[in-house]
PDB file of N, CA and C in Angstrom:
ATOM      1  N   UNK A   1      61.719  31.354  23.799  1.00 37.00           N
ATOM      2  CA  UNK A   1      61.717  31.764  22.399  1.00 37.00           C
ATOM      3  C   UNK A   1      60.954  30.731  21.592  1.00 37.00           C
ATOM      4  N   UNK A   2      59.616  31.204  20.737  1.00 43.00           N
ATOM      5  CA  UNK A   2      59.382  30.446  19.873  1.00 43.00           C
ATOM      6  C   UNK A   2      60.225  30.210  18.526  1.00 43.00           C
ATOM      7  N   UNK A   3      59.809  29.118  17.658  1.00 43.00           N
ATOM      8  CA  UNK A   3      60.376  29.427  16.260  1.00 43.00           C
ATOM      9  C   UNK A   3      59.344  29.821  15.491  1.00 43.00           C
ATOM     10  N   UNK A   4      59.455  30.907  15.009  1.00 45.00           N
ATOM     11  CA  UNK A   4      59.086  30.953  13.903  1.00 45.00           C
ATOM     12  C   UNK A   4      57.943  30.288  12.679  1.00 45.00           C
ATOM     13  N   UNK A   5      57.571  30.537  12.376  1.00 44.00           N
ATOM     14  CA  UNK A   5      56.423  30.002  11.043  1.00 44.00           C
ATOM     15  C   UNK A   5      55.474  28.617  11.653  1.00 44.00           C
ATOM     16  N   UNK A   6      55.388  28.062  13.364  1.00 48.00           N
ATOM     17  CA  UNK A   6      55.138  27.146  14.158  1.00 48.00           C
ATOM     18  C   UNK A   6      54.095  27.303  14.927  1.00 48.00           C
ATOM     19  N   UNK A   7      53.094  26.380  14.359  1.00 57.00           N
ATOM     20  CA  UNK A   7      51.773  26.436  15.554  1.00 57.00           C
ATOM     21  C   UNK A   7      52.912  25.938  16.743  1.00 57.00           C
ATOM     22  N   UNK A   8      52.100  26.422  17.648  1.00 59.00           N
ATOM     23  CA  UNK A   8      52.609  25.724  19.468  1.00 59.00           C
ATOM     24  C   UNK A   8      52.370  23.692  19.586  1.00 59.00           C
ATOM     25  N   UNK A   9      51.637  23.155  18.651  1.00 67.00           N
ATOM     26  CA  UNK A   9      51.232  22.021  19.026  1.00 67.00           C
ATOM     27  C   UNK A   9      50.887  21.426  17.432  1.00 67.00           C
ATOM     28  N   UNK A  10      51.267  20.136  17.383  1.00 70.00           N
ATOM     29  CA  UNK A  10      50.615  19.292  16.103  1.00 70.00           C
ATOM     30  C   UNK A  10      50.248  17.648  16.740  1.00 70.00           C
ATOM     31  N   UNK A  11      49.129  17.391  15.711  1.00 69.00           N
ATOM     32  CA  UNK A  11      48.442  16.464  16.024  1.00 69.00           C
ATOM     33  C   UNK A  11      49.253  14.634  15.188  1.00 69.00           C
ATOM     34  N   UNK A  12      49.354  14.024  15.981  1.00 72.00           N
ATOM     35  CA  UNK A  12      50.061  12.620  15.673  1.00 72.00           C
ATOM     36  C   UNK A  12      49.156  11.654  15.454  1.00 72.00           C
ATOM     37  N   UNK A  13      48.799  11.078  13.905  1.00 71.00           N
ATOM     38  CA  UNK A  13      47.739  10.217  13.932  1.00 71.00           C
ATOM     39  C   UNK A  13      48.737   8.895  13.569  1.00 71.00           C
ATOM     40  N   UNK A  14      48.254   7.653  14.594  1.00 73.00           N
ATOM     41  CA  UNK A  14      49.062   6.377  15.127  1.00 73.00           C
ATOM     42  C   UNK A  14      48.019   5.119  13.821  1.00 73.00           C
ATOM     43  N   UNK A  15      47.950   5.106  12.962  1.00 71.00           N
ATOM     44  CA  UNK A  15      47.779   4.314  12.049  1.00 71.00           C
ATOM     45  C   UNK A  15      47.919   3.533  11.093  1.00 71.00           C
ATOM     46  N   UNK A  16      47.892   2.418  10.890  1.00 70.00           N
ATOM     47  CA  UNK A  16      48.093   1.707   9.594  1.00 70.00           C
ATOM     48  C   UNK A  16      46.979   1.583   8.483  1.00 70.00           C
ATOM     49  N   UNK A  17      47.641   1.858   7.497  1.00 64.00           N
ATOM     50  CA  UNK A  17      45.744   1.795   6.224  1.00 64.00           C
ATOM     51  C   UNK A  17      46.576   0.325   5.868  1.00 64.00           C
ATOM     52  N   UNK A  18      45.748  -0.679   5.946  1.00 69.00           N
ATOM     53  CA  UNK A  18      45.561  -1.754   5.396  1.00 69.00           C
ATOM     54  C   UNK A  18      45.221  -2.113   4.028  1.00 69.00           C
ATOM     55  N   UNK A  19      43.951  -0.846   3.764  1.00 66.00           N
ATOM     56  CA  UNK A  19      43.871  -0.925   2.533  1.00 66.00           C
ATOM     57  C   UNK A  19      43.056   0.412   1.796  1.00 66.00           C
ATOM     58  N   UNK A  20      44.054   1.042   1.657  1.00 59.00           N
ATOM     59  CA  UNK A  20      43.762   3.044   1.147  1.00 59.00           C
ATOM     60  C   UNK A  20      42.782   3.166   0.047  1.00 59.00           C
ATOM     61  N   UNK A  21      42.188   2.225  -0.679  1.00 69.00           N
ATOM     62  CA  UNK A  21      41.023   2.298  -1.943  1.00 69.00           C
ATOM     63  C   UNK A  21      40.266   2.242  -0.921  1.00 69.00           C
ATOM     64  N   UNK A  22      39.812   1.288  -0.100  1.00 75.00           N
ATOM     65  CA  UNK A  22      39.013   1.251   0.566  1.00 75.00           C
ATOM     66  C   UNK A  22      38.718   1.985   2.239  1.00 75.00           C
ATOM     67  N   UNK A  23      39.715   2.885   2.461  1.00 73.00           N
ATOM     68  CA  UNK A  23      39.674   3.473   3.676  1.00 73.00           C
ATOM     69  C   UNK A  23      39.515   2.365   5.185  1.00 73.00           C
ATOM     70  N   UNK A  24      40.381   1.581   5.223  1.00 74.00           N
ATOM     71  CA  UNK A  24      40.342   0.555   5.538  1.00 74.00           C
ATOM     72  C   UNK A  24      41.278   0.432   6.629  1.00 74.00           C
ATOM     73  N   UNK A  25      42.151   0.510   7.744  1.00 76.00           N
ATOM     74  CA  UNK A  25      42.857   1.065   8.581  1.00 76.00           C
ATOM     75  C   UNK A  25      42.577   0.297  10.188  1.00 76.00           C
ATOM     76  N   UNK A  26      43.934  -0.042  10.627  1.00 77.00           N
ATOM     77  CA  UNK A  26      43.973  -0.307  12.044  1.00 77.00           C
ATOM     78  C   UNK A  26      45.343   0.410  12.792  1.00 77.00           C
ATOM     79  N   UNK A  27      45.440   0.220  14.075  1.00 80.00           N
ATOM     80  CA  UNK A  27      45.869   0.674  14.707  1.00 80.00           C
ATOM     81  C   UNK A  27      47.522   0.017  14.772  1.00 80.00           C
ATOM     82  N   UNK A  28      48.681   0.600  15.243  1.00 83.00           N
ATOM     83  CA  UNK A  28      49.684  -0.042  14.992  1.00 83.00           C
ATOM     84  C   UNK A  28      50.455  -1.153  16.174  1.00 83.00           C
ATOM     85  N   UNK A  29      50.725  -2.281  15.733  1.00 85.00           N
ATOM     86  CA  UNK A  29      51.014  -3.226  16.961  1.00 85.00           C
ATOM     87  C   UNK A  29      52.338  -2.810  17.152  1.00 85.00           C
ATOM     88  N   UNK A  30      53.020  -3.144  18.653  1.00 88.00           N
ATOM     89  CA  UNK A  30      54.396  -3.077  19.305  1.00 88.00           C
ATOM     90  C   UNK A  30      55.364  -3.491  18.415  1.00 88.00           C
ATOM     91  N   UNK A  31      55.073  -4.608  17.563  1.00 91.00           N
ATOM     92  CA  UNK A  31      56.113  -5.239  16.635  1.00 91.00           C
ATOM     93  C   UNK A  31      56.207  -4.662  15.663  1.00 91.00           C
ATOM     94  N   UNK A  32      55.373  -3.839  15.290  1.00 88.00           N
ATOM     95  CA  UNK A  32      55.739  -3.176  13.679  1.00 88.00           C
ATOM     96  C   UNK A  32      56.745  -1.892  13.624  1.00 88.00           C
ATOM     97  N   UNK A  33      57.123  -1.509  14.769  1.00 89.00           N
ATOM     98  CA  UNK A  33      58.555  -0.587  14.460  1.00 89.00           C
ATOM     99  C   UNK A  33      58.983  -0.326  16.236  1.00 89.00           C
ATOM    100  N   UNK A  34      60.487   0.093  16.148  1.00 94.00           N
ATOM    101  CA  UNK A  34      60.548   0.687  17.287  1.00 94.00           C
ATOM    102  C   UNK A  34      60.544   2.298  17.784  1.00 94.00           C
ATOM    103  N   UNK A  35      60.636   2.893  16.972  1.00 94.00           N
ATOM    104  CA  UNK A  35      60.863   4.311  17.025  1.00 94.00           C
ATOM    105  C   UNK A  35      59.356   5.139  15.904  1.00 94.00           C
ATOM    106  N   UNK A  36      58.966   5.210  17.312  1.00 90.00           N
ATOM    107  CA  UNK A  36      58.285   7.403  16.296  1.00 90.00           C
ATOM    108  C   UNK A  36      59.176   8.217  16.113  1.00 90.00           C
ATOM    109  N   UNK A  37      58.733   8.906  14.644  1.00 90.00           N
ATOM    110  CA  UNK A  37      59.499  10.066  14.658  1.00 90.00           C
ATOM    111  C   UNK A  37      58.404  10.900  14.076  1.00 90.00           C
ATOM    112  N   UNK A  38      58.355  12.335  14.740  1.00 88.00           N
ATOM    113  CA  UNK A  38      57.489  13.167  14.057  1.00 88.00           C
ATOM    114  C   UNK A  38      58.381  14.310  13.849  1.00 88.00           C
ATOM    115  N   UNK A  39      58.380  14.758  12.617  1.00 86.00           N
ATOM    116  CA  UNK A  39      59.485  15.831  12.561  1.00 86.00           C
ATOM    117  C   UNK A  39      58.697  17.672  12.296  1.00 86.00           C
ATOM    118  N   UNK A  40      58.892  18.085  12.555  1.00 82.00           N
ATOM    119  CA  UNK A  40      58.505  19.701  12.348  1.00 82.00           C
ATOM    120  C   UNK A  40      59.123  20.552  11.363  1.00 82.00           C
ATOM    121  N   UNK A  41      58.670  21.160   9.958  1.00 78.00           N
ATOM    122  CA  UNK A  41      59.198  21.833   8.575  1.00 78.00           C
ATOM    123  C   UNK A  41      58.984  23.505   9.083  1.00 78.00           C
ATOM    124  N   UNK A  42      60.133  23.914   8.867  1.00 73.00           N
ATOM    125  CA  UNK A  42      60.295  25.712   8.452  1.00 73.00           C
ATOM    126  C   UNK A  42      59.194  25.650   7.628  1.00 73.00           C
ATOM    127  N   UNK A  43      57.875  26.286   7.473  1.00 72.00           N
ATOM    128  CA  UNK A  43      57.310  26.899   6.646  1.00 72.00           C
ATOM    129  C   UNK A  43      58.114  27.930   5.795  1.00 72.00           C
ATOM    130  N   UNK A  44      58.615  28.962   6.971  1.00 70.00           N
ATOM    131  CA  UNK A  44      58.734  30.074   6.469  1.00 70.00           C
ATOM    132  C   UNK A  44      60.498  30.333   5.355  1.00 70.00           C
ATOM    133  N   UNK A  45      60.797  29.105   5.467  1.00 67.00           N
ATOM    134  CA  UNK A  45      61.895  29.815   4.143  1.00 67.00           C
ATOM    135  C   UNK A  45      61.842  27.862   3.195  1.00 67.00           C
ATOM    136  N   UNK A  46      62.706  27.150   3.091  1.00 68.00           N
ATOM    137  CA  UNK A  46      62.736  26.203   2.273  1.00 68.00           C
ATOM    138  C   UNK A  46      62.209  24.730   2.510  1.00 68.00           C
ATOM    139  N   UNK A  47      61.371  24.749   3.921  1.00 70.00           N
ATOM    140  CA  UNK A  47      61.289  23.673   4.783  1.00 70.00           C
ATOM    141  C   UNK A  47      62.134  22.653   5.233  1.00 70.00           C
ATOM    142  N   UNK A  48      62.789  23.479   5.487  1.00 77.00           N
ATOM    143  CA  UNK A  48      64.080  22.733   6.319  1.00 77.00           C
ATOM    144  C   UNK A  48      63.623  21.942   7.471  1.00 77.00           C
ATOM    145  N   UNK A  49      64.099  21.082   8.246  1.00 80.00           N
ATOM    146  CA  UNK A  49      64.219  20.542   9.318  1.00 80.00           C
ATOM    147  C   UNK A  49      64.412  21.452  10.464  1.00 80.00           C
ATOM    148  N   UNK A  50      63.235  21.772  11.005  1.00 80.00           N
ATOM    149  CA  UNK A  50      63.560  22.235  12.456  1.00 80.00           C
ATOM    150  C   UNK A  50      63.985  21.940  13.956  1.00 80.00           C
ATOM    151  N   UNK A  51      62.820  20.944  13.685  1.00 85.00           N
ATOM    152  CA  UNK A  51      62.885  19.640  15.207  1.00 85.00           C
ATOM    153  C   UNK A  51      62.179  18.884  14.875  1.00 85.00           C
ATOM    154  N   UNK A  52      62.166  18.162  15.704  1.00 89.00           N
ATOM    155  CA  UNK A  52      61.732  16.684  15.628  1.00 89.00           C
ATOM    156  C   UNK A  52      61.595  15.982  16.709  1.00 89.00           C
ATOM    157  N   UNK A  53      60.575  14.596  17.311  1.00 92.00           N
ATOM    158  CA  UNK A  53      60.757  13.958  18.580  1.00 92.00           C
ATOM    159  C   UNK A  53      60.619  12.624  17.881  1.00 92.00           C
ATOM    160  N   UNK A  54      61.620  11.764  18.839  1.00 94.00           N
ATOM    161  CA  UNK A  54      62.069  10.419  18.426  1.00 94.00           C
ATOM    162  C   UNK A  54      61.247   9.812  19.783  1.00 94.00           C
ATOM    163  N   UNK A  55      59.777   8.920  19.541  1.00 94.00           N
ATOM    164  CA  UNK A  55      59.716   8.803  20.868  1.00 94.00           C
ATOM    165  C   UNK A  55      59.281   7.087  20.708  1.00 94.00           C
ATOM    166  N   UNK A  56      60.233   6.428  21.401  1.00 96.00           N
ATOM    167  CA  UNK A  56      60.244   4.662  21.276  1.00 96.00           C
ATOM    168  C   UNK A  56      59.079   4.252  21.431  1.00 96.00           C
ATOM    169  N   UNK A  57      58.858   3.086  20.877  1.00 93.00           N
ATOM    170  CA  UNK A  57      57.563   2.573  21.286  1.00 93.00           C
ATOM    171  C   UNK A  57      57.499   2.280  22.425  1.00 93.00           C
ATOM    172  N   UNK A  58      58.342   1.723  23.379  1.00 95.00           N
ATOM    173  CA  UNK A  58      57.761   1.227  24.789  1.00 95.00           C
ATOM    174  C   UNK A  58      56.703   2.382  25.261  1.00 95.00           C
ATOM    175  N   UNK A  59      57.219   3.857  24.787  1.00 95.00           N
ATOM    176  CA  UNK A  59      56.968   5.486  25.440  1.00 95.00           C
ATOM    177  C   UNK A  59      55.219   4.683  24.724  1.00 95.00           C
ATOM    178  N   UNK A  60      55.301   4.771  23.983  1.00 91.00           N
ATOM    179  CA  UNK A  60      53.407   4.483  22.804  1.00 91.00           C
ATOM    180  C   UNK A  60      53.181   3.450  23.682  1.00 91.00           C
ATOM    181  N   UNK A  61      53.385   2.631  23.748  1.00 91.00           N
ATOM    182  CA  UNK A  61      52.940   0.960  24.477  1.00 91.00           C
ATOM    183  C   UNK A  61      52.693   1.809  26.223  1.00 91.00           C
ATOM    184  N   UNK A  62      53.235   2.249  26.853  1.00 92.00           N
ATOM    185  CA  UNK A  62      52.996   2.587  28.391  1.00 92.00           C
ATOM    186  C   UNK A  62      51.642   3.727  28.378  1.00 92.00           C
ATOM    187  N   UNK A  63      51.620   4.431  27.233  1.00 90.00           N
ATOM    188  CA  UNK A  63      50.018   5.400  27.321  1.00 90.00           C
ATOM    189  C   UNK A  63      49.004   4.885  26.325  1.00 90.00           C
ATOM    190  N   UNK A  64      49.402   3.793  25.755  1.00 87.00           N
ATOM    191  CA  UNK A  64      48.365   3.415  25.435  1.00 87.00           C
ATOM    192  C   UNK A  64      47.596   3.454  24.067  1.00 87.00           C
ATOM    193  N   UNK A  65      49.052   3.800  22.987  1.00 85.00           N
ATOM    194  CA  UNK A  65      48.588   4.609  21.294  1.00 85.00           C
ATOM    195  C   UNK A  65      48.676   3.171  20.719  1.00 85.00           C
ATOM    196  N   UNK A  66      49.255   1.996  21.058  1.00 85.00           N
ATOM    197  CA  UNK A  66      49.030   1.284  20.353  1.00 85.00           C
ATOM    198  C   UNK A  66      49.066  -0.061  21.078  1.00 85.00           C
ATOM    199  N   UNK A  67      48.554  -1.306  20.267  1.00 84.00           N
ATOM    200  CA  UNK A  67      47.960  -2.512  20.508  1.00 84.00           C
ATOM    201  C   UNK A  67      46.584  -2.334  21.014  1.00 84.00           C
ATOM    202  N   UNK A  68      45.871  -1.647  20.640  1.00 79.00           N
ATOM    203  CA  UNK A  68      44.849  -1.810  21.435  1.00 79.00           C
ATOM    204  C   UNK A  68      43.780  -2.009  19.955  1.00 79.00           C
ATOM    205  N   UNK A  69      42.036  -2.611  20.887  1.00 76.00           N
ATOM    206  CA  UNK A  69      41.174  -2.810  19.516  1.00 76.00           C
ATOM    207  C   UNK A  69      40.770  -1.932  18.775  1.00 76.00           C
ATOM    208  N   UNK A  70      41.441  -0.370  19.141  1.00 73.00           N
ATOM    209  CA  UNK A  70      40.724   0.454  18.487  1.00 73.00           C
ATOM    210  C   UNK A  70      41.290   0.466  17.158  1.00 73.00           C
ATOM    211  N   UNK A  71      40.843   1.504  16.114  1.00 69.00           N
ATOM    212  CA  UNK A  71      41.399   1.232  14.857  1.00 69.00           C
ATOM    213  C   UNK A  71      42.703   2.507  14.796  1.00 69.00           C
ATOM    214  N   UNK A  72      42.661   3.573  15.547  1.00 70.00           N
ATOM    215  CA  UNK A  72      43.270   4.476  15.321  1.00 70.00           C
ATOM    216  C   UNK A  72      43.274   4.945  16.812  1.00 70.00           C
ATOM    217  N   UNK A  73      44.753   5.812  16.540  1.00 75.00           N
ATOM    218  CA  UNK A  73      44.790   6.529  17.848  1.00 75.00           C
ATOM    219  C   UNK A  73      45.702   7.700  17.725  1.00 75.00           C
ATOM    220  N   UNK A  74      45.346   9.302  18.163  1.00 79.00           N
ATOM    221  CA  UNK A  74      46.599  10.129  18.342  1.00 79.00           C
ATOM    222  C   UNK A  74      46.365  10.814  19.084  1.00 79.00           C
ATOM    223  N   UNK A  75      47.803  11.581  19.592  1.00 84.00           N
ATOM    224  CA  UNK A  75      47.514  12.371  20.576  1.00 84.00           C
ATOM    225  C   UNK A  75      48.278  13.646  19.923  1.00 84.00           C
ATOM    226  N   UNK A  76      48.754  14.743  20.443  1.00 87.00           N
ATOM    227  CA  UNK A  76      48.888  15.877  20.298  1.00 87.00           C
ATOM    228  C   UNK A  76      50.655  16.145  20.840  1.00 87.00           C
ATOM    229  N   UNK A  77      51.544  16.514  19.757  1.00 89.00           N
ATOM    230  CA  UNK A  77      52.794  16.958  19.976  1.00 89.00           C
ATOM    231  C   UNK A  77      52.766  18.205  20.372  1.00 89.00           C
ATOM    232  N   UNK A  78      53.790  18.447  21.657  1.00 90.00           N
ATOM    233  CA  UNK A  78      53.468  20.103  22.231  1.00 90.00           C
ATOM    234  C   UNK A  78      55.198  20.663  21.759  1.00 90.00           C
ATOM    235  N   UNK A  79      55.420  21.370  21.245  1.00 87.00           N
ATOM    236  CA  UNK A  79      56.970  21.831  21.540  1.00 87.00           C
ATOM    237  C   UNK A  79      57.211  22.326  23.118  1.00 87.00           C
ATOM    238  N   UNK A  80      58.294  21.999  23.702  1.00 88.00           N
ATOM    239  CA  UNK A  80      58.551  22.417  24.932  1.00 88.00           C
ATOM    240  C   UNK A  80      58.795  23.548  25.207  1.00 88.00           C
ATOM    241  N   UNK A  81      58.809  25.169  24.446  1.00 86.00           N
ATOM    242  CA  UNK A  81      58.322  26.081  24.972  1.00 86.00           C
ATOM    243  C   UNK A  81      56.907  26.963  24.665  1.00 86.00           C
ATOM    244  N   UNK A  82      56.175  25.952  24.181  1.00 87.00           N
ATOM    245  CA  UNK A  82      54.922  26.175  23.946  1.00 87.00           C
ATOM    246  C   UNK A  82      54.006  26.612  25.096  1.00 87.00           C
ATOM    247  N   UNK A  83      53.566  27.450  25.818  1.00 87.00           N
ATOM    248  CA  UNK A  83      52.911  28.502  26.602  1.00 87.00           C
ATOM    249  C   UNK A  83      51.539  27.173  26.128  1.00 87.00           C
ATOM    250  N   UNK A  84      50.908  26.573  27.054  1.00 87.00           N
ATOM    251  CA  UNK A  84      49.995  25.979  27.340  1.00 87.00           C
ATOM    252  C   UNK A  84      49.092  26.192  28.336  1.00 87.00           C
ATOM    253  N   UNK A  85      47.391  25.686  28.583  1.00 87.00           N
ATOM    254  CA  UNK A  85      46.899  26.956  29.752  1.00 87.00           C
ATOM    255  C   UNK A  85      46.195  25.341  30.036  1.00 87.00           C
ATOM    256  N   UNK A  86      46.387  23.970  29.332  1.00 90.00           N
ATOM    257  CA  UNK A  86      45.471  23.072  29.746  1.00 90.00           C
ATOM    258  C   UNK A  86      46.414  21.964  30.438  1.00 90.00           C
ATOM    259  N   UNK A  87      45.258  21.556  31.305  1.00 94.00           N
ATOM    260  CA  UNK A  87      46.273  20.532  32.891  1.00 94.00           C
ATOM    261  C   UNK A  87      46.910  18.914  31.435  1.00 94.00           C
ATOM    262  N   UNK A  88      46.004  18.603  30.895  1.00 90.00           N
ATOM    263  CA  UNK A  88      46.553  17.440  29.901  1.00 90.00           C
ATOM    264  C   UNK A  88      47.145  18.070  28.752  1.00 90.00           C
ATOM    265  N   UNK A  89      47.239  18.848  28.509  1.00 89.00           N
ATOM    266  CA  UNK A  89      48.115  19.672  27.409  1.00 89.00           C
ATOM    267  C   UNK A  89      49.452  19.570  28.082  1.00 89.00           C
ATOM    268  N   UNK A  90      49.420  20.209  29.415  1.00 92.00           N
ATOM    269  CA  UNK A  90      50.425  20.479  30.189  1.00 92.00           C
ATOM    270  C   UNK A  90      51.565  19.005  30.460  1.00 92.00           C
ATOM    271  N   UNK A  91      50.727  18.456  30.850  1.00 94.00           N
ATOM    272  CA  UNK A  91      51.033  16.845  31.063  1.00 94.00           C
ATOM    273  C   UNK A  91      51.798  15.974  30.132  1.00 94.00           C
ATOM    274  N   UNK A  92      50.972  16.376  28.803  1.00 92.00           N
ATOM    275  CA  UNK A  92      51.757  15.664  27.304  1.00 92.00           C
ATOM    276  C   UNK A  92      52.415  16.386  27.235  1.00 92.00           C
ATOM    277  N   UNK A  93      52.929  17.797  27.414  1.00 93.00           N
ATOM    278  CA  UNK A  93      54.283  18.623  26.675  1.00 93.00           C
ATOM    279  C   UNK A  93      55.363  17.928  27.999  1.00 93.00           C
ATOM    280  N   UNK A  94      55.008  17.819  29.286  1.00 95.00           N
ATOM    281  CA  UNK A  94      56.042  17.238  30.330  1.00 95.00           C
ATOM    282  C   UNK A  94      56.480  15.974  29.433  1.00 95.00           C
ATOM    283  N   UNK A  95      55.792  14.737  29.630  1.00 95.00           N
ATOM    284  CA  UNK A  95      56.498  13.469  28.921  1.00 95.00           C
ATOM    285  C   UNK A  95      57.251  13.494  27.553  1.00 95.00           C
ATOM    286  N   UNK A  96      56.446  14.561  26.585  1.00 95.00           N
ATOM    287  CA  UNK A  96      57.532  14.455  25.805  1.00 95.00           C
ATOM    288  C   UNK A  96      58.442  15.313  25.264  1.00 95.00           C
ATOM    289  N   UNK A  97      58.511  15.875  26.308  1.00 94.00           N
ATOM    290  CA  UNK A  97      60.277  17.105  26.299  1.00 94.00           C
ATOM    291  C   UNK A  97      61.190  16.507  26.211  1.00 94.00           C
ATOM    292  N   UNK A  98      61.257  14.370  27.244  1.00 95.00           N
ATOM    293  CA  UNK A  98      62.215  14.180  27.000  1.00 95.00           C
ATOM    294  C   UNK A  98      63.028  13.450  25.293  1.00 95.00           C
ATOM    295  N   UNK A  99      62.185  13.466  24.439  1.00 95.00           N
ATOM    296  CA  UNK A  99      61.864  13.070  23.493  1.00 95.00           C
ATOM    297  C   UNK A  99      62.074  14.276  22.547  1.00 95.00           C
ATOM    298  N   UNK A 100      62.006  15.478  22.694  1.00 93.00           N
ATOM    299  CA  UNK A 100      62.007  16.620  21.920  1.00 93.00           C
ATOM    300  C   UNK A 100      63.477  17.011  21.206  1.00 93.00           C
ATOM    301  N   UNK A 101      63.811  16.853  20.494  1.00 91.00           N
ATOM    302  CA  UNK A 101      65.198  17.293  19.184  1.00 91.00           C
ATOM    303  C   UNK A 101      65.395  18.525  18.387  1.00 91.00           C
ATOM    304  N   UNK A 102      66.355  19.108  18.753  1.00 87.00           N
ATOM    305  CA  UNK A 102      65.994  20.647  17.721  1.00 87.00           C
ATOM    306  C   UNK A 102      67.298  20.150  16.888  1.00 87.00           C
ATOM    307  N   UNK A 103      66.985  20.522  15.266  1.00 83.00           N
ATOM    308  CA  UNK A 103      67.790  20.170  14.429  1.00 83.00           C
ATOM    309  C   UNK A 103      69.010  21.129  14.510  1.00 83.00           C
ATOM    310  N   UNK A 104      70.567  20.900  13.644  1.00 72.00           N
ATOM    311  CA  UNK A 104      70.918  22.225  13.671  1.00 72.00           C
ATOM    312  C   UNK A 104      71.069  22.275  12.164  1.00 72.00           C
ATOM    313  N   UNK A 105      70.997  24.067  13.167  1.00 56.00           N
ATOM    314  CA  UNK A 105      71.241  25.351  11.981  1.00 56.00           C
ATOM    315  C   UNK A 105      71.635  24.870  10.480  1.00 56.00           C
ATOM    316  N   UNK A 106      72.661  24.491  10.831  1.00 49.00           N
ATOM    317  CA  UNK A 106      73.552  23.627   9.542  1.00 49.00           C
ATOM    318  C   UNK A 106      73.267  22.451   8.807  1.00 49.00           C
ATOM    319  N   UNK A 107      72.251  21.346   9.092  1.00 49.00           N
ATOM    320  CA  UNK A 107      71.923  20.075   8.741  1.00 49.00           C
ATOM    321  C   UNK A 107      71.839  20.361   7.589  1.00 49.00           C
ATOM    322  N   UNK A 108      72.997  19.577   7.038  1.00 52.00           N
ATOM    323  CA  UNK A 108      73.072  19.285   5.505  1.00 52.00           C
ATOM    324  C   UNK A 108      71.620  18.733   4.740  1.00 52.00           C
ATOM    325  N   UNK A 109      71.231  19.349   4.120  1.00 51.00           N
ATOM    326  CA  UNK A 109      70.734  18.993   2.924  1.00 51.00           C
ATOM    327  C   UNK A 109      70.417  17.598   2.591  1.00 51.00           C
ATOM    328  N   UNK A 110      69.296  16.898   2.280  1.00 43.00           N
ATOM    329  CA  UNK A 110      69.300  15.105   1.874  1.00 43.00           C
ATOM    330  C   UNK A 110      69.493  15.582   0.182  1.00 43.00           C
TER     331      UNK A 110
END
């Protein structure tokens, strides 16, 4: 079952702007947090909280999204019943299923 109002896949950009007047931006080191979170909004009624993946940095540090010289880095969030037809599509929705969170129904309100 899909949900609803949900592309199959969203894109995760791994960056720090250093300095946003100037478009100015590097990549994020191991020490600056421990946890990703990318969360996924209901379009289709109040944008509620649907799901979400909590995925630690060691998970970023072992493929490679951050410490490195580049300035930026992302890769592509798959939901785990997302119907995929590509071998590295396939690959990133495996690693991070275990990482994948569906909110509930009920989550109060912030």
């Amino acid at each position: 079952k899909t949900l609803p109002g949900f592309a199959p896949s969203m894109i995760a950009q791994l960056h720090r702007y250093l300095d946003a007047g100037r478009n100015i931006y590097r990549q994020y080191q191991s020490n600056e947090f421990d946890l990703f979170v990318a969360c996924l909004l209901n379009k289709d009624d109040d944008s509620s909280l649907r799901c979400f993946w909590l995925i630690p940095m060691k998970e970023l540090e072992n493929r490679r999204y951050v410490d490195q010289k580049k300035t930026t880095a992302s890769f592509t969030l798959h939901r785990p019943e997302a119907v995929l037809r590509y071998k590295k599509s396939l690959e990133a929705q495996e690693w991070q299923r275990e990482y994948f969170l569906r909110a509930r129904e009920t989550t109060p309100r912030c």
